[in-house]
Short mmCIF file of C-alpha atoms in Angstrom, two decimals:
data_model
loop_
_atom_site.label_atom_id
_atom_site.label_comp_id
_atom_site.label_asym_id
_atom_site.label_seq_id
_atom_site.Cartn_x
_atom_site.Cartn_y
_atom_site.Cartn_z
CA UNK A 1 19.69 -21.44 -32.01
CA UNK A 2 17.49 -18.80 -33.36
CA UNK A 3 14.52 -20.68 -33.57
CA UNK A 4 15.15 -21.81 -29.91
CA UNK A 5 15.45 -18.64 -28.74
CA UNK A 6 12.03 -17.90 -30.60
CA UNK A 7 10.93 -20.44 -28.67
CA UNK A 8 11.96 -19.30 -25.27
CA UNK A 9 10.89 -16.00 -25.81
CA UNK A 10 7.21 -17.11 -26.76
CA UNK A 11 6.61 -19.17 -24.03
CA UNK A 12 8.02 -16.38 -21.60
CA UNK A 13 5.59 -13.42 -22.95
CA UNK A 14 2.90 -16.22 -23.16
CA UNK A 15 3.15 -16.84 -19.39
CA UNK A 16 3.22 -13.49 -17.96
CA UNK A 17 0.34 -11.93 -20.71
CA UNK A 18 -1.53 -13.41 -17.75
CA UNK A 19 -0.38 -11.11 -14.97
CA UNK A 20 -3.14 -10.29 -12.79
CA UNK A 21 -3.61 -7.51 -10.42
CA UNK A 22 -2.33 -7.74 -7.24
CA UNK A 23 -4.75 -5.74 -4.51
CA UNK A 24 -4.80 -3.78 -1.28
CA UNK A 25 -7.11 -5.69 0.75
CA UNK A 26 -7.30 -4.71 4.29
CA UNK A 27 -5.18 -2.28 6.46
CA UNK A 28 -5.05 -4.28 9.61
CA UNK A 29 -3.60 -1.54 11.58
CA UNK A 30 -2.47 2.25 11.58
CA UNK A 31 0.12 3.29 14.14
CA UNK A 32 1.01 6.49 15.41
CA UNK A 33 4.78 6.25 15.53
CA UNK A 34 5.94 10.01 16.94
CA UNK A 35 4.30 12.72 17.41
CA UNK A 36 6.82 16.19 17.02
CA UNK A 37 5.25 19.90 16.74
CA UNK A 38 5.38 19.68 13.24
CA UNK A 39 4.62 16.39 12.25
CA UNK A 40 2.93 13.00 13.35
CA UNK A 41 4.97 9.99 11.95
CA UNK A 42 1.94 7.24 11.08
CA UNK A 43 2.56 3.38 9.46
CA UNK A 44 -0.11 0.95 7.73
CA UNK A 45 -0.40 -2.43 7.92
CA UNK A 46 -1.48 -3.45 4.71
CA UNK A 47 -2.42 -6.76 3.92
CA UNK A 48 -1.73 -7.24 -0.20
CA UNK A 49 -2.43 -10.38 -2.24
CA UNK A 50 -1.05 -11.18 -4.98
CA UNK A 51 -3.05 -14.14 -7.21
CA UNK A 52 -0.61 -14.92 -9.95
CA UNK A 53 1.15 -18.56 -9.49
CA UNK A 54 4.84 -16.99 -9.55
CA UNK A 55 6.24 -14.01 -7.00
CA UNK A 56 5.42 -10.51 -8.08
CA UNK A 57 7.29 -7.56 -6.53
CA UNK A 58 5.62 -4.48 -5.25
CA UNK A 59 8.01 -1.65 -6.79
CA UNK A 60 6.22 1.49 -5.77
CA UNK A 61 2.92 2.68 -4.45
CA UNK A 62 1.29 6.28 -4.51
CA UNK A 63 -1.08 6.50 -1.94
CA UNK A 64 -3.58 8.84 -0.76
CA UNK A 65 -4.74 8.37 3.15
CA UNK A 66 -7.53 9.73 5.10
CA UNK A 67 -8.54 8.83 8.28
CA UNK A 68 -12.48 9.75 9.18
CA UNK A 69 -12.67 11.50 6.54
CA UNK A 70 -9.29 13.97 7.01
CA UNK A 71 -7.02 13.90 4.26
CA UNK A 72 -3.73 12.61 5.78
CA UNK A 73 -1.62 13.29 2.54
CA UNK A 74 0.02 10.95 0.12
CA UNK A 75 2.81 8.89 0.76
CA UNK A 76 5.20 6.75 -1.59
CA UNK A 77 6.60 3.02 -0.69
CA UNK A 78 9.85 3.81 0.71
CA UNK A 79 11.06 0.11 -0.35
CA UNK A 80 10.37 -2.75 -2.37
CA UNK A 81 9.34 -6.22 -1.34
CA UNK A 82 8.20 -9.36 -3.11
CA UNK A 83 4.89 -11.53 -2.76
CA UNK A 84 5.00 -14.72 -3.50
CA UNK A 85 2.91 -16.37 -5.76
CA UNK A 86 -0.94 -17.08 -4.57
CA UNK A 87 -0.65 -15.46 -1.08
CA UNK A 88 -1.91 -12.30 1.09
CA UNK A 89 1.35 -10.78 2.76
CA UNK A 90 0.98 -7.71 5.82
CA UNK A 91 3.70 -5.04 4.80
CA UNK A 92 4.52 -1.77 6.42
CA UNK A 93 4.01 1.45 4.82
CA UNK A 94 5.49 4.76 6.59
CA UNK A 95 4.36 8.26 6.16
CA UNK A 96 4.15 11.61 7.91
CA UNK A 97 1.90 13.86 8.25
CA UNK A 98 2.75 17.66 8.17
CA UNK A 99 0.52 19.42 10.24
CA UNK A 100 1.07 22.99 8.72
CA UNK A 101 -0.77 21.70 5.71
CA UNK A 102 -4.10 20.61 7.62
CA UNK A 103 -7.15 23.46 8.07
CA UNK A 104 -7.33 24.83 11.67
CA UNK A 105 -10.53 22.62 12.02
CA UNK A 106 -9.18 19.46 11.47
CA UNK A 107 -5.85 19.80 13.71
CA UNK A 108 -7.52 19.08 17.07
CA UNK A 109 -9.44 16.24 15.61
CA UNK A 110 -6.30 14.59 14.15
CA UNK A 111 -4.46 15.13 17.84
CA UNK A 112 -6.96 13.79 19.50
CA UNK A 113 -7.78 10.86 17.72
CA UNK A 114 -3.80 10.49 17.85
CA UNK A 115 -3.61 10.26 21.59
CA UNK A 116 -6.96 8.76 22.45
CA UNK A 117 -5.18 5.53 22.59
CA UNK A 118 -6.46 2.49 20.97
CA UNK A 119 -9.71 2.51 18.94
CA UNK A 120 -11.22 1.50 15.57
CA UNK A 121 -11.12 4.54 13.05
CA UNK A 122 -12.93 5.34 9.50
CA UNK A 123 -9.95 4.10 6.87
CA UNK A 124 -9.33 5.57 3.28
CA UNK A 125 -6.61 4.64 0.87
CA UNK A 126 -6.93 5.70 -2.73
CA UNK A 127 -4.06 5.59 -5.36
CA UNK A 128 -1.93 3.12 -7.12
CA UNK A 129 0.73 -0.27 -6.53
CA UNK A 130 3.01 -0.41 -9.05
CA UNK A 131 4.59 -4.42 -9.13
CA UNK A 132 6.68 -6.37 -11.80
CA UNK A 133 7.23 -9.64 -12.42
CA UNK A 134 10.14 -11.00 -14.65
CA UNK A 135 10.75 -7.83 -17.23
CA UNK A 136 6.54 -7.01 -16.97
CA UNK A 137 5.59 -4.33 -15.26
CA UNK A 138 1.70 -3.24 -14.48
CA UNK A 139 0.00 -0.40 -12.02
CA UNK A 140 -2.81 -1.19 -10.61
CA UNK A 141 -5.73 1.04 -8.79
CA UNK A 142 -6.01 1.13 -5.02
CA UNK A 143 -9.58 2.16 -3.41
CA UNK A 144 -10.72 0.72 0.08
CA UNK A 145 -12.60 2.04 2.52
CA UNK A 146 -13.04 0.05 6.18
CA UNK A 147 -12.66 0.57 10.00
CA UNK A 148 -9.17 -0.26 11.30
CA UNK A 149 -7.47 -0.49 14.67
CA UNK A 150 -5.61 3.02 15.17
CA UNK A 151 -2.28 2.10 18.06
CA UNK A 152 -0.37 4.76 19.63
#
């Protein structure tokens, strides 16, 4: 039985030592949720993929998110969610901005481009994905950079 288990356990480690990174590949679409006097509630649509043959799920994210080139803040996934095996999934991220921690210049710019309705806008997300599969888990780097449709 010991030697079985050996065997069990090989085979296992064997099959995951090729867990590749799963990737942030497109926000499809940042939403302005709420606006409040303090604070302007924003989600992503993030399309991930996730290569490996078997599900891998997503366990944590730190992200970093500017939008045309003003630093939104960082934001952590709120909730885990599984990807299964060779696909590109769209998930939700939420986050909030709090105003009192933007400069005076870029206030008006971040209000306006909030409330100008629907338009394509200069996307930045920079951090990390953290996912696990079986008892492996990895973190992998995030860094993209596109245009993306802003909704109100």
């Amino acid at each position: 039985t010991i030697t079985l288990m050996m065997i069990i356990m090989s085979v296992f480690f064997t099959s995951c030592s090729g867990f590749e990174e799963i990737e942030l590949t497109q926000v499809k679409e940042l939403k302005v949720k709420n606006i409040s006097s303090g604070t302007i509630d924003f989600s992503v649509d993030a399309e991930i993929y996730n290569p490996n043959s078997f599900g891998v799920s997503v366990k944590g994210a730190e992200l970093a998110i500017k939008l045309e080139g003003i630093d939104l803040g960082k934001t952590q996934l709120e909730e885990s969610f599984k990807i299964k095996g060779n696909s590109k999934e769209t998930h939700q991220i939420n986050f909030n901005l709090d105003i009192s921690k933007l400069s005076i210049t870029s206030i008006p710019k971040i209000i306006s481009l909030a409330t100008s309705g629907s338009r394509e806008v200069n996307v930045e997300v920079n951090g990390t994905i953290k996912g696990g599969a079986f008892l492996i888990n990895k973190t992998f780097p995030v860094n993209l950079k596109q245009k993306a449709p802003l909704q109100l």
